[in-house]
Amino acid sequence: GRARSSGEAFAFHEEGMEERAVRRRVLQEDLRRAVAQGEFEMHYQPLVHLRSGGVTGFEALMRWRHPARGLVPPAEFIAAGEESGLIVAMGAWALARSCAEAARWPRLKVAVNLSAAQFRDHEIVRHVRQALSASGLSPELLELEITESVMAMDTKHVRDLLYELRALGVRVVLDDFGTGYSGLSYLLDFPFDKIKIDRSFVRGIGERPECDAVIRAVLGITRDLRMVSLGEGVETATQLARLRECGVQEAQGYLFSPPVPLAQVRGLVARLGLHQAVAEAPRTLSA
Ligand code: C2E
Ligand code: MG
Ligand code: MG
Ligand code: MG
Protein backbone atom coordinates (compact mmCIF):
# COMPACT_ATOMS: atom_id res chain seq x y z
CA GLY A 1 0.00 0.00 0.00
CA ARG A 2 1.03 3.61 -0.49
CA ALA A 3 1.56 6.16 2.24
CA ARG A 4 -1.50 8.32 2.71
CA SER A 5 0.43 11.10 4.34
CA SER A 6 2.02 12.11 1.04
CA GLY A 7 -0.92 14.20 -0.11
CA GLU A 8 -2.95 11.24 -1.31
CA ALA A 9 -6.01 12.28 0.67
CA PHE A 10 -8.33 10.51 -1.76
CA ALA A 11 -6.79 7.08 -1.39
CA PHE A 12 -9.59 5.80 0.82
CA HIS A 13 -8.55 2.20 0.69
CA GLU A 14 -5.48 0.19 -0.03
CA GLU A 15 -5.27 -0.70 -3.68
CA GLY A 16 -5.70 -4.43 -4.16
CA MET A 17 -3.42 -6.56 -6.34
CA GLU A 18 -6.10 -6.98 -8.97
CA GLU A 19 -6.86 -3.28 -9.14
CA ARG A 20 -3.20 -2.53 -9.48
CA ALA A 21 -2.81 -5.05 -12.30
CA VAL A 22 -5.75 -3.50 -14.16
CA ARG A 23 -4.40 0.00 -13.69
CA ARG A 24 -1.02 -1.14 -14.97
CA ARG A 25 -2.54 -2.72 -18.07
CA VAL A 26 -4.56 0.41 -18.81
CA LEU A 27 -1.43 2.54 -18.46
CA GLN A 28 0.54 0.24 -20.75
CA GLU A 29 -2.16 0.36 -23.41
CA ASP A 30 -2.24 4.15 -23.13
CA LEU A 31 1.53 4.21 -23.44
CA ARG A 32 1.42 1.96 -26.51
CA ARG A 33 -0.95 4.43 -28.13
CA ALA A 34 1.30 7.34 -27.09
CA VAL A 35 4.31 5.71 -28.75
CA ALA A 36 2.31 5.22 -31.97
CA GLN A 37 1.02 8.81 -31.90
CA GLY A 38 4.33 10.36 -30.89
CA GLU A 39 3.14 12.08 -27.71
CA PHE A 40 6.58 12.49 -26.12
CA GLU A 41 8.86 15.48 -25.94
CA MET A 42 12.27 16.14 -24.44
CA HIS A 43 12.86 18.87 -21.90
CA TYR A 44 16.35 20.11 -21.11
CA GLN A 45 18.10 20.99 -17.86
CA PRO A 46 21.44 22.82 -17.94
CA LEU A 47 24.69 21.27 -16.72
CA VAL A 48 26.80 24.04 -15.23
CA HIS A 49 30.58 24.19 -14.96
CA LEU A 50 31.43 25.33 -11.45
CA ARG A 51 34.68 27.15 -12.27
CA SER A 52 33.39 29.16 -15.22
CA GLY A 53 29.75 29.25 -14.18
CA GLY A 54 28.84 28.56 -17.81
CA VAL A 55 26.68 25.86 -19.37
CA THR A 56 28.50 22.78 -20.70
CA GLY A 57 25.38 21.06 -21.97
CA PHE A 58 21.90 19.84 -21.11
CA GLU A 59 20.36 16.68 -19.76
CA ALA A 60 17.44 15.55 -21.92
CA LEU A 61 14.47 14.47 -19.80
CA MET A 62 11.40 12.84 -21.30
CA ARG A 63 7.87 14.20 -20.86
CA TRP A 64 4.59 12.72 -22.04
CA ARG A 65 2.25 15.30 -23.58
CA HIS A 66 -0.93 13.42 -22.72
CA PRO A 67 -4.11 14.56 -24.52
CA ALA A 68 -6.18 14.39 -21.30
CA ARG A 69 -3.66 14.44 -18.44
CA GLY A 70 -1.39 17.20 -19.71
CA LEU A 71 2.36 17.01 -19.17
CA VAL A 72 3.21 13.73 -17.43
CA PRO A 73 6.61 13.31 -15.70
CA PRO A 74 8.81 10.19 -16.13
CA ALA A 75 8.07 8.91 -12.62
CA GLU A 76 4.57 8.12 -13.90
CA PHE A 77 5.44 6.25 -17.09
CA ILE A 78 9.07 5.07 -17.35
CA ALA A 79 8.43 2.00 -15.16
CA ALA A 80 5.42 1.05 -17.33
CA GLY A 81 7.61 1.50 -20.38
CA GLU A 82 10.16 -0.87 -18.90
CA GLU A 83 7.60 -3.51 -17.90
CA SER A 84 5.96 -3.47 -21.34
CA GLY A 85 9.18 -3.34 -23.33
CA LEU A 86 8.01 -0.08 -24.93
CA ILE A 87 10.99 1.69 -23.36
CA VAL A 88 13.22 0.35 -26.16
CA ALA A 89 11.24 2.27 -28.80
CA MET A 90 10.82 5.25 -26.48
CA GLY A 91 14.55 5.25 -25.77
CA ALA A 92 15.49 5.08 -29.45
CA TRP A 93 13.16 8.00 -30.08
CA ALA A 94 14.67 9.97 -27.15
CA LEU A 95 18.17 9.43 -28.54
CA ALA A 96 17.22 10.48 -32.07
CA ARG A 97 15.26 13.50 -30.89
CA SER A 98 17.85 14.73 -28.37
CA CYS A 99 20.69 14.42 -30.87
CA ALA A 100 18.69 16.17 -33.61
CA GLU A 101 17.82 19.06 -31.30
CA ALA A 102 21.31 19.36 -29.79
CA ALA A 103 22.92 19.37 -33.24
CA ARG A 104 21.36 22.81 -33.76
CA TRP A 105 22.72 24.35 -30.54
CA PRO A 106 26.07 26.03 -30.19
CA ARG A 107 28.74 23.50 -29.18
CA LEU A 108 26.96 21.98 -26.16
CA LYS A 109 26.68 18.45 -24.85
CA VAL A 110 23.44 16.54 -24.55
CA ALA A 111 22.99 13.80 -21.94
CA VAL A 112 20.42 11.07 -22.63
CA ASN A 113 19.17 8.57 -20.02
CA LEU A 114 19.18 4.88 -20.89
CA SER A 115 17.18 2.09 -19.25
CA ALA A 116 18.44 -1.35 -18.39
CA ALA A 117 16.02 -2.85 -20.95
CA GLN A 118 17.93 -1.05 -23.71
CA PHE A 119 20.99 -3.12 -22.80
CA ARG A 120 19.24 -6.47 -23.02
CA ASP A 121 20.35 -7.06 -26.59
CA HIS A 122 22.72 -5.35 -28.99
CA GLU A 123 20.32 -2.78 -30.46
CA ILE A 124 21.53 0.12 -28.33
CA VAL A 125 24.73 0.45 -30.36
CA ARG A 126 22.74 0.63 -33.59
CA HIS A 127 20.32 3.17 -32.10
CA VAL A 128 23.17 5.43 -30.94
CA ARG A 129 24.97 5.15 -34.27
CA GLN A 130 21.75 5.98 -36.10
CA ALA A 131 20.97 8.97 -33.88
CA LEU A 132 24.47 10.35 -34.49
CA SER A 133 24.50 9.88 -38.24
CA ALA A 134 20.96 11.16 -38.78
CA SER A 135 21.60 14.30 -36.70
CA GLY A 136 25.22 14.97 -37.59
CA LEU A 137 25.95 15.59 -33.87
CA SER A 138 29.61 15.14 -32.94
CA PRO A 139 29.85 11.93 -30.91
CA GLU A 140 31.88 13.57 -28.13
CA LEU A 141 28.90 15.84 -27.47
CA LEU A 142 26.67 12.90 -26.62
CA GLU A 143 26.64 11.57 -23.06
CA LEU A 144 24.79 8.37 -22.19
CA GLU A 145 23.57 8.17 -18.59
CA ILE A 146 23.11 4.79 -16.98
CA THR A 147 22.36 3.83 -13.38
CA GLU A 148 23.79 1.09 -11.24
CA SER A 149 20.72 -1.03 -12.10
CA VAL A 150 22.16 -1.47 -15.60
CA MET A 151 25.41 -2.83 -14.25
CA ALA A 152 23.53 -5.24 -12.03
CA MET A 153 22.53 -7.10 -15.23
CA ASP A 154 24.94 -9.36 -17.09
CA THR A 155 28.17 -7.58 -16.21
CA LYS A 156 30.27 -8.84 -19.10
CA HIS A 157 27.58 -8.03 -21.69
CA VAL A 158 27.00 -4.52 -20.32
CA ARG A 159 30.71 -3.84 -20.06
CA ASP A 160 31.24 -4.93 -23.69
CA LEU A 161 28.40 -2.69 -24.86
CA LEU A 162 29.76 0.30 -22.93
CA TYR A 163 33.16 -0.17 -24.55
CA GLU A 164 31.50 -0.43 -27.97
CA LEU A 165 29.55 2.74 -27.32
CA ARG A 166 32.68 4.55 -26.17
CA ALA A 167 34.43 3.39 -29.32
CA LEU A 168 31.85 5.44 -31.26
CA GLY A 169 33.28 8.46 -29.46
CA VAL A 170 30.37 9.06 -27.07
CA ARG A 171 30.80 9.53 -23.31
CA VAL A 172 29.40 7.19 -20.69
CA VAL A 173 28.05 8.59 -17.42
CA LEU A 174 27.12 6.89 -14.14
CA ASP A 175 23.85 8.48 -12.96
CA ASP A 176 22.45 8.68 -9.41
CA PHE A 177 25.70 7.51 -7.88
CA GLY A 178 25.32 6.16 -4.37
CA THR A 179 21.73 4.95 -4.66
CA GLY A 180 22.52 1.43 -5.87
CA TYR A 181 23.95 -1.52 -4.05
CA SER A 182 27.20 -2.09 -5.83
CA GLY A 183 30.57 -1.45 -4.27
CA LEU A 184 33.19 0.89 -5.61
CA SER A 185 35.21 -1.75 -7.43
CA TYR A 186 33.00 -1.72 -10.52
CA LEU A 187 34.05 1.86 -11.14
CA LEU A 188 37.34 0.36 -12.23
CA ASP A 189 35.67 -2.21 -14.50
CA PHE A 190 33.33 0.09 -16.40
CA PRO A 191 34.57 2.90 -18.63
CA PHE A 192 32.81 5.87 -17.07
CA ASP A 193 33.76 9.38 -18.14
CA LYS A 194 31.64 11.07 -15.50
CA ILE A 195 29.94 10.35 -12.19
CA LYS A 196 26.78 12.14 -11.15
CA ILE A 197 26.44 12.30 -7.37
CA ASP A 198 22.81 11.61 -6.48
CA ARG A 199 20.80 14.49 -5.12
CA SER A 200 20.14 12.66 -1.85
CA PHE A 201 23.79 13.34 -0.94
CA VAL A 202 23.76 16.90 -2.21
CA ARG A 203 20.67 17.59 -0.11
CA GLY A 204 22.43 16.43 3.06
CA ILE A 205 25.47 18.65 2.58
CA GLY A 206 26.38 20.51 5.76
CA GLU A 207 23.60 18.71 7.66
CA ARG A 208 24.56 15.06 7.60
CA PRO A 209 28.30 14.39 7.87
CA GLU A 210 27.93 11.11 5.86
CA CYS A 211 26.94 13.14 2.81
CA ASP A 212 30.04 15.27 2.90
CA ALA A 213 32.03 12.07 3.38
CA VAL A 214 30.45 10.41 0.32
CA ILE A 215 31.10 13.47 -1.81
CA ARG A 216 34.72 13.63 -0.70
CA ALA A 217 35.12 9.91 -1.43
CA VAL A 218 33.65 10.32 -4.94
CA LEU A 219 35.98 13.21 -5.57
CA GLY A 220 38.97 11.13 -4.57
CA ILE A 221 37.94 8.42 -7.04
CA THR A 222 37.04 10.67 -9.95
CA ARG A 223 40.28 12.60 -9.56
CA ASP A 224 42.40 9.45 -9.57
CA LEU A 225 40.52 7.89 -12.48
CA ARG A 226 40.33 11.17 -14.37
CA MET A 227 36.55 11.25 -14.48
CA VAL A 228 34.37 14.32 -14.30
CA SER A 229 32.18 14.74 -11.21
CA LEU A 230 28.77 16.39 -11.16
CA GLY A 231 26.49 17.20 -8.22
CA GLU A 232 22.77 16.59 -8.91
CA GLY A 233 19.80 18.41 -7.44
CA VAL A 234 21.54 21.61 -6.34
CA GLU A 235 18.87 23.87 -4.89
CA THR A 236 20.72 26.26 -2.56
CA ALA A 237 23.71 28.56 -2.74
CA THR A 238 25.15 26.77 0.31
CA GLN A 239 25.10 23.41 -1.48
CA LEU A 240 26.71 25.01 -4.50
CA ALA A 241 29.47 26.62 -2.43
CA ARG A 242 30.21 23.33 -0.66
CA LEU A 243 30.40 21.37 -3.94
CA ARG A 244 32.77 24.01 -5.27
CA GLU A 245 34.96 23.77 -2.15
CA CYS A 246 35.10 19.98 -2.53
CA GLY A 247 36.31 20.38 -6.10
CA VAL A 248 33.23 19.00 -7.86
CA GLN A 249 33.43 20.13 -11.49
CA GLU A 250 29.84 20.41 -12.64
CA ALA A 251 26.40 20.85 -11.09
CA GLN A 252 22.77 20.62 -12.06
CA GLY A 253 19.65 21.64 -10.20
CA TYR A 254 16.74 23.99 -9.68
CA LEU A 255 19.17 26.65 -8.39
CA PHE A 256 20.20 27.17 -12.02
CA SER A 257 17.04 26.04 -13.78
CA PRO A 258 14.44 23.28 -13.87
CA PRO A 259 14.20 21.26 -17.08
CA VAL A 260 12.71 23.51 -19.80
CA PRO A 261 11.13 22.91 -23.22
CA LEU A 262 13.40 23.21 -26.25
CA ALA A 263 12.19 26.72 -27.04
CA GLN A 264 13.72 28.01 -23.78
CA VAL A 265 17.17 26.47 -24.24
CA ARG A 266 18.66 29.43 -26.08
CA GLY A 267 17.38 31.90 -23.50
CA LEU A 268 18.92 29.84 -20.72
CA VAL A 269 22.28 29.72 -22.45
CA ALA A 270 22.11 33.50 -22.87
CA ARG A 271 21.30 33.96 -19.17
CA LEU A 272 23.86 31.52 -17.75
CA GLY A 273 26.56 31.93 -20.39
CA LEU A 274 28.38 29.31 -22.38
CA HIS A 275 31.24 27.40 -20.76
CA GLN A 276 34.37 28.04 -22.76
CA ALA A 277 35.10 24.42 -23.45
CA VAL A 278 38.70 23.49 -23.67
CA ALA A 279 38.00 20.08 -25.22
CA GLU A 280 38.46 17.58 -22.41
CA ALA A 281 40.44 14.55 -23.44
CA PRO A 282 38.46 11.35 -22.99
CA ARG A 283 39.56 8.99 -20.26
CA THR A 284 42.37 6.80 -21.47
CA LEU A 285 41.51 3.21 -20.85
CA SER A 286 43.20 -0.06 -21.24
CA ALA A 287 40.39 -2.35 -22.35
P1 C2E B 1 17.65 11.56 -13.54
O1 C2E B 1 18.27 11.06 -14.77
O2 C2E B 1 18.45 11.42 -12.28
O3 C2E B 1 17.28 13.08 -13.81
C1 C2E B 1 17.30 14.10 -12.86
C2 C2E B 1 15.92 14.32 -12.25
O4 C2E B 1 16.03 15.20 -11.15
C3 C2E B 1 14.93 14.98 -13.22
O5 C2E B 1 13.63 14.51 -12.89
C4 C2E B 1 15.06 16.44 -12.83
O6 C2E B 1 13.94 17.22 -13.17
C5 C2E B 1 15.20 16.32 -11.34
N1 C2E B 1 15.88 17.48 -10.75
C6 C2E B 1 16.80 18.27 -11.32
N2 C2E B 1 17.22 19.22 -10.48
C7 C2E B 1 16.54 19.05 -9.34
C8 C2E B 1 16.53 19.75 -8.08
O7 C2E B 1 17.25 20.72 -7.85
N3 C2E B 1 15.71 19.25 -7.12
C9 C2E B 1 14.90 18.16 -7.33
N4 C2E B 1 14.11 17.77 -6.34
N5 C2E B 1 14.88 17.50 -8.51
C10 C2E B 1 15.69 17.93 -9.51
P2 C2E B 1 12.61 14.01 -14.02
O8 C2E B 1 12.73 14.83 -15.26
O9 C2E B 1 11.28 13.89 -13.37
O10 C2E B 1 13.16 12.55 -14.36
C11 C2E B 1 13.18 11.55 -13.38
C12 C2E B 1 13.95 10.35 -13.86
O11 C2E B 1 13.29 9.71 -14.95
C13 C2E B 1 15.35 10.66 -14.36
O12 C2E B 1 16.23 10.83 -13.27
C14 C2E B 1 15.63 9.42 -15.19
O13 C2E B 1 16.05 8.36 -14.37
C15 C2E B 1 14.25 9.08 -15.75
N6 C2E B 1 14.17 9.58 -17.14
C16 C2E B 1 13.90 10.82 -17.60
N7 C2E B 1 13.91 10.88 -18.95
C17 C2E B 1 14.24 9.62 -19.35
C18 C2E B 1 14.44 9.02 -20.65
O14 C2E B 1 14.38 9.66 -21.71
N8 C2E B 1 14.75 7.69 -20.66
C19 C2E B 1 14.86 6.96 -19.50
N9 C2E B 1 15.18 5.65 -19.59
N10 C2E B 1 14.71 7.50 -18.28
C20 C2E B 1 14.39 8.82 -18.22
MG1 MG C 1 20.01 11.26 -15.67
MG1 MG D 1 20.30 11.40 -11.80
MG1 MG E 1 17.34 9.83 -10.83
Coordinates of C-alpha atoms and ligand atoms in Angstrom, one line a residue:
G1 CA 0.0 0.0 0.0
R2 CA 1.0 3.6 -0.5
A3 CA 1.6 6.2 2.2
R4 CA -1.5 8.3 2.7
S5 CA 0.4 11.1 4.3
S6 CA 2.0 12.1 1.0
G7 CA -0.9 14.2 -0.1
E8 CA -3.0 11.2 -1.3
A9 CA -6.0 12.3 0.7
F10 CA -8.3 10.5 -1.8
A11 CA -6.8 7.1 -1.4
F12 CA -9.6 5.8 0.8
H13 CA -8.6 2.2 0.7
E14 CA -5.5 0.2 0.0
E15 CA -5.3 -0.7 -3.7
G16 CA -5.7 -4.4 -4.2
M17 CA -3.4 -6.6 -6.3
E18 CA -6.1 -7.0 -9.0
E19 CA -6.9 -3.3 -9.1
R20 CA -3.2 -2.5 -9.5
A21 CA -2.8 -5.1 -12.3
V22 CA -5.8 -3.5 -14.2
R23 CA -4.4 0.0 -13.7
R24 CA -1.0 -1.1 -15.0
R25 CA -2.5 -2.7 -18.1
V26 CA -4.6 0.4 -18.8
L27 CA -1.4 2.5 -18.5
Q28 CA 0.5 0.2 -20.7
E29 CA -2.2 0.4 -23.4
D30 CA -2.2 4.1 -23.1
L31 CA 1.5 4.2 -23.4
R32 CA 1.4 2.0 -26.5
R33 CA -0.9 4.4 -28.1
A34 CA 1.3 7.3 -27.1
V35 CA 4.3 5.7 -28.7
A36 CA 2.3 5.2 -32.0
Q37 CA 1.0 8.8 -31.9
G38 CA 4.3 10.4 -30.9
E39 CA 3.1 12.1 -27.7
F40 CA 6.6 12.5 -26.1
E41 CA 8.9 15.5 -25.9
M42 CA 12.3 16.1 -24.4
H43 CA 12.9 18.9 -21.9
Y44 CA 16.3 20.1 -21.1
Q45 CA 18.1 21.0 -17.9
P46 CA 21.4 22.8 -17.9
L47 CA 24.7 21.3 -16.7
V48 CA 26.8 24.0 -15.2
H49 CA 30.6 24.2 -15.0
L50 CA 31.4 25.3 -11.5
R51 CA 34.7 27.2 -12.3
S52 CA 33.4 29.2 -15.2
G53 CA 29.7 29.3 -14.2
G54 CA 28.8 28.6 -17.8
V55 CA 26.7 25.9 -19.4
T56 CA 28.5 22.8 -20.7
G57 CA 25.4 21.1 -22.0
F58 CA 21.9 19.8 -21.1
E59 CA 20.4 16.7 -19.8
A60 CA 17.4 15.5 -21.9
L61 CA 14.5 14.5 -19.8
M62 CA 11.4 12.8 -21.3
R63 CA 7.9 14.2 -20.9
W64 CA 4.6 12.7 -22.0
R65 CA 2.3 15.3 -23.6
H66 CA -0.9 13.4 -22.7
P67 CA -4.1 14.6 -24.5
A68 CA -6.2 14.4 -21.3
R69 CA -3.7 14.4 -18.4
G70 CA -1.4 17.2 -19.7
L71 CA 2.4 17.0 -19.2
V72 CA 3.2 13.7 -17.4
P73 CA 6.6 13.3 -15.7
P74 CA 8.8 10.2 -16.1
A75 CA 8.1 8.9 -12.6
E76 CA 4.6 8.1 -13.9
F77 CA 5.4 6.2 -17.1
I78 CA 9.1 5.1 -17.4
A79 CA 8.4 2.0 -15.2
A80 CA 5.4 1.1 -17.3
G81 CA 7.6 1.5 -20.4
E82 CA 10.2 -0.9 -18.9
E83 CA 7.6 -3.5 -17.9
S84 CA 6.0 -3.5 -21.3
G85 CA 9.2 -3.3 -23.3
L86 CA 8.0 -0.1 -24.9
I87 CA 11.0 1.7 -23.4
V88 CA 13.2 0.4 -26.2
A89 CA 11.2 2.3 -28.8
M90 CA 10.8 5.3 -26.5
G91 CA 14.6 5.2 -25.8
A92 CA 15.5 5.1 -29.4
W93 CA 13.2 8.0 -30.1
A94 CA 14.7 10.0 -27.1
L95 CA 18.2 9.4 -28.5
A96 CA 17.2 10.5 -32.1
R97 CA 15.3 13.5 -30.9
S98 CA 17.8 14.7 -28.4
C99 CA 20.7 14.4 -30.9
A100 CA 18.7 16.2 -33.6
E101 CA 17.8 19.1 -31.3
A102 CA 21.3 19.4 -29.8
A103 CA 22.9 19.4 -33.2
R104 CA 21.4 22.8 -33.8
W105 CA 22.7 24.3 -30.5
P106 CA 26.1 26.0 -30.2
R107 CA 28.7 23.5 -29.2
L108 CA 27.0 22.0 -26.2
K109 CA 26.7 18.4 -24.9
V110 CA 23.4 16.5 -24.5
A111 CA 23.0 13.8 -21.9
V112 CA 20.4 11.1 -22.6
N113 CA 19.2 8.6 -20.0
L114 CA 19.2 4.9 -20.9
S115 CA 17.2 2.1 -19.3
A116 CA 18.4 -1.4 -18.4
A117 CA 16.0 -2.8 -20.9
Q118 CA 17.9 -1.1 -23.7
F119 CA 21.0 -3.1 -22.8
R120 CA 19.2 -6.5 -23.0
D121 CA 20.4 -7.1 -26.6
H122 CA 22.7 -5.3 -29.0
E123 CA 20.3 -2.8 -30.5
I124 CA 21.5 0.1 -28.3
V125 CA 24.7 0.4 -30.4
R126 CA 22.7 0.6 -33.6
H127 CA 20.3 3.2 -32.1
V128 CA 23.2 5.4 -30.9
R129 CA 25.0 5.2 -34.3
Q130 CA 21.7 6.0 -36.1
A131 CA 21.0 9.0 -33.9
L132 CA 24.5 10.3 -34.5
S133 CA 24.5 9.9 -38.2
A134 CA 21.0 11.2 -38.8
S135 CA 21.6 14.3 -36.7
G136 CA 25.2 15.0 -37.6
L137 CA 26.0 15.6 -33.9
S138 CA 29.6 15.1 -32.9
P139 CA 29.8 11.9 -30.9
E140 CA 31.9 13.6 -28.1
L141 CA 28.9 15.8 -27.5
L142 CA 26.7 12.9 -26.6
E143 CA 26.6 11.6 -23.1
L144 CA 24.8 8.4 -22.2
E145 CA 23.6 8.2 -18.6
I146 CA 23.1 4.8 -17.0
T147 CA 22.4 3.8 -13.4
E148 CA 23.8 1.1 -11.2
S149 CA 20.7 -1.0 -12.1
V150 CA 22.2 -1.5 -15.6
M151 CA 25.4 -2.8 -14.3
A152 CA 23.5 -5.2 -12.0
M153 CA 22.5 -7.1 -15.2
D154 CA 24.9 -9.4 -17.1
T155 CA 28.2 -7.6 -16.2
K156 CA 30.3 -8.8 -19.1
H157 CA 27.6 -8.0 -21.7
V158 CA 27.0 -4.5 -20.3
R159 CA 30.7 -3.8 -20.1
D160 CA 31.2 -4.9 -23.7
L161 CA 28.4 -2.7 -24.9
L162 CA 29.8 0.3 -22.9
Y163 CA 33.2 -0.2 -24.5
E164 CA 31.5 -0.4 -28.0
L165 CA 29.5 2.7 -27.3
R166 CA 32.7 4.5 -26.2
A167 CA 34.4 3.4 -29.3
L168 CA 31.9 5.4 -31.3
G169 CA 33.3 8.5 -29.5
V170 CA 30.4 9.1 -27.1
R171 CA 30.8 9.5 -23.3
V172 CA 29.4 7.2 -20.7
V173 CA 28.1 8.6 -17.4
L174 CA 27.1 6.9 -14.1
D175 CA 23.8 8.5 -13.0
D176 CA 22.4 8.7 -9.4
F177 CA 25.7 7.5 -7.9
G178 CA 25.3 6.2 -4.4
T179 CA 21.7 5.0 -4.7
G180 CA 22.5 1.4 -5.9
Y181 CA 23.9 -1.5 -4.0
S182 CA 27.2 -2.1 -5.8
G183 CA 30.6 -1.5 -4.3
L184 CA 33.2 0.9 -5.6
S185 CA 35.2 -1.8 -7.4
Y186 CA 33.0 -1.7 -10.5
L187 CA 34.0 1.9 -11.1
L188 CA 37.3 0.4 -12.2
D189 CA 35.7 -2.2 -14.5
F190 CA 33.3 0.1 -16.4
P191 CA 34.6 2.9 -18.6
F192 CA 32.8 5.9 -17.1
D193 CA 33.8 9.4 -18.1
K194 CA 31.6 11.1 -15.5
I195 CA 29.9 10.3 -12.2
K196 CA 26.8 12.1 -11.1
I197 CA 26.4 12.3 -7.4
D198 CA 22.8 11.6 -6.5
R199 CA 20.8 14.5 -5.1
S200 CA 20.1 12.7 -1.9
F201 CA 23.8 13.3 -0.9
V202 CA 23.8 16.9 -2.2
R203 CA 20.7 17.6 -0.1
G204 CA 22.4 16.4 3.1
I205 CA 25.5 18.7 2.6
G206 CA 26.4 20.5 5.8
E207 CA 23.6 18.7 7.7
R208 CA 24.6 15.1 7.6
P209 CA 28.3 14.4 7.9
E210 CA 27.9 11.1 5.9
C211 CA 26.9 13.1 2.8
D212 CA 30.0 15.3 2.9
A213 CA 32.0 12.1 3.4
V214 CA 30.4 10.4 0.3
I215 CA 31.1 13.5 -1.8
R216 CA 34.7 13.6 -0.7
A217 CA 35.1 9.9 -1.4
V218 CA 33.6 10.3 -4.9
L219 CA 36.0 13.2 -5.6
G220 CA 39.0 11.1 -4.6
I221 CA 37.9 8.4 -7.0
T222 CA 37.0 10.7 -10.0
R223 CA 40.3 12.6 -9.6
D224 CA 42.4 9.4 -9.6
L225 CA 40.5 7.9 -12.5
R226 CA 40.3 11.2 -14.4
M227 CA 36.5 11.2 -14.5
V228 CA 34.4 14.3 -14.3
S229 CA 32.2 14.7 -11.2
L230 CA 28.8 16.4 -11.2
G231 CA 26.5 17.2 -8.2
E232 CA 22.8 16.6 -8.9
G233 CA 19.8 18.4 -7.4
V234 CA 21.5 21.6 -6.3
E235 CA 18.9 23.9 -4.9
T236 CA 20.7 26.3 -2.6
A237 CA 23.7 28.6 -2.7
T238 CA 25.1 26.8 0.3
Q239 CA 25.1 23.4 -1.5
L240 CA 26.7 25.0 -4.5
A241 CA 29.5 26.6 -2.4
R242 CA 30.2 23.3 -0.7
L243 CA 30.4 21.4 -3.9
R244 CA 32.8 24.0 -5.3
E245 CA 35.0 23.8 -2.2
C246 CA 35.1 20.0 -2.5
G247 CA 36.3 20.4 -6.1
V248 CA 33.2 19.0 -7.9
Q249 CA 33.4 20.1 -11.5
E250 CA 29.8 20.4 -12.6
A251 CA 26.4 20.9 -11.1
Q252 CA 22.8 20.6 -12.1
G253 CA 19.6 21.6 -10.2
Y254 CA 16.7 24.0 -9.7
L255 CA 19.2 26.7 -8.4
F256 CA 20.2 27.2 -12.0
S257 CA 17.0 26.0 -13.8
P258 CA 14.4 23.3 -13.9
P259 CA 14.2 21.3 -17.1
V260 CA 12.7 23.5 -19.8
P261 CA 11.1 22.9 -23.2
L262 CA 13.4 23.2 -26.3
A263 CA 12.2 26.7 -27.0
Q264 CA 13.7 28.0 -23.8
V265 CA 17.2 26.5 -24.2
R266 CA 18.7 29.4 -26.1
G267 CA 17.4 31.9 -23.5
L268 CA 18.9 29.8 -20.7
V269 CA 22.3 29.7 -22.4
A270 CA 22.1 33.5 -22.9
R271 CA 21.3 34.0 -19.2
L272 CA 23.9 31.5 -17.7
G273 CA 26.6 31.9 -20.4
L274 CA 28.4 29.3 -22.4
H275 CA 31.2 27.4 -20.8
Q276 CA 34.4 28.0 -22.8
A277 CA 35.1 24.4 -23.4
V278 CA 38.7 23.5 -23.7
A279 CA 38.0 20.1 -25.2
E280 CA 38.5 17.6 -22.4
A281 CA 40.4 14.6 -23.4
P282 CA 38.5 11.3 -23.0
R283 CA 39.6 9.0 -20.3
T284 CA 42.4 6.8 -21.5
L285 CA 41.5 3.2 -20.8
S286 CA 43.2 -0.1 -21.2
A287 CA 40.4 -2.4 -22.3
Ligands
C2E1 P1 17.7 11.6 -13.5 O1 18.3 11.1 -14.8 O2 18.5 11.4 -12.3 O3 17.3 13.1 -13.8 C1 17.3 14.1 -12.9 C2 15.9 14.3 -12.3 O4 16.0 15.2 -11.1 C3 14.9 15.0 -13.2 O5 13.6 14.5 -12.9 C4 15.1 16.4 -12.8 O6 13.9 17.2 -13.2 C5 15.2 16.3 -11.3 N1 15.9 17.5 -10.8 C6 16.8 18.3 -11.3 N2 17.2 19.2 -10.5 C7 16.5 19.1 -9.3 C8 16.5 19.7 -8.1 O7 17.2 20.7 -7.8 N3 15.7 19.2 -7.1 C9 14.9 18.2 -7.3 N4 14.1 17.8 -6.3 N5 14.9 17.5 -8.5 C10 15.7 17.9 -9.5 P2 12.6 14.0 -14.0 O8 12.7 14.8 -15.3 O9 11.3 13.9 -13.4 O10 13.2 12.6 -14.4 C11 13.2 11.5 -13.4 C12 14.0 10.3 -13.9 O11 13.3 9.7 -15.0 C13 15.3 10.7 -14.4 O12 16.2 10.8 -13.3 C14 15.6 9.4 -15.2 O13 16.1 8.4 -14.4 C15 14.3 9.1 -15.7 N6 14.2 9.6 -17.1 C16 13.9 10.8 -17.6 N7 13.9 10.9 -19.0 C17 14.2 9.6 -19.4 C18 14.4 9.0 -20.6 O14 14.4 9.7 -21.7 N8 14.8 7.7 -20.7 C19 14.9 7.0 -19.5 N9 15.2 5.6 -19.6 N10 14.7 7.5 -18.3 C20 14.4 8.8 -18.2
MG2 MG 20.0 11.3 -15.7
MG3 MG 20.3 11.4 -11.8
MG4 MG 17.3 9.8 -10.8

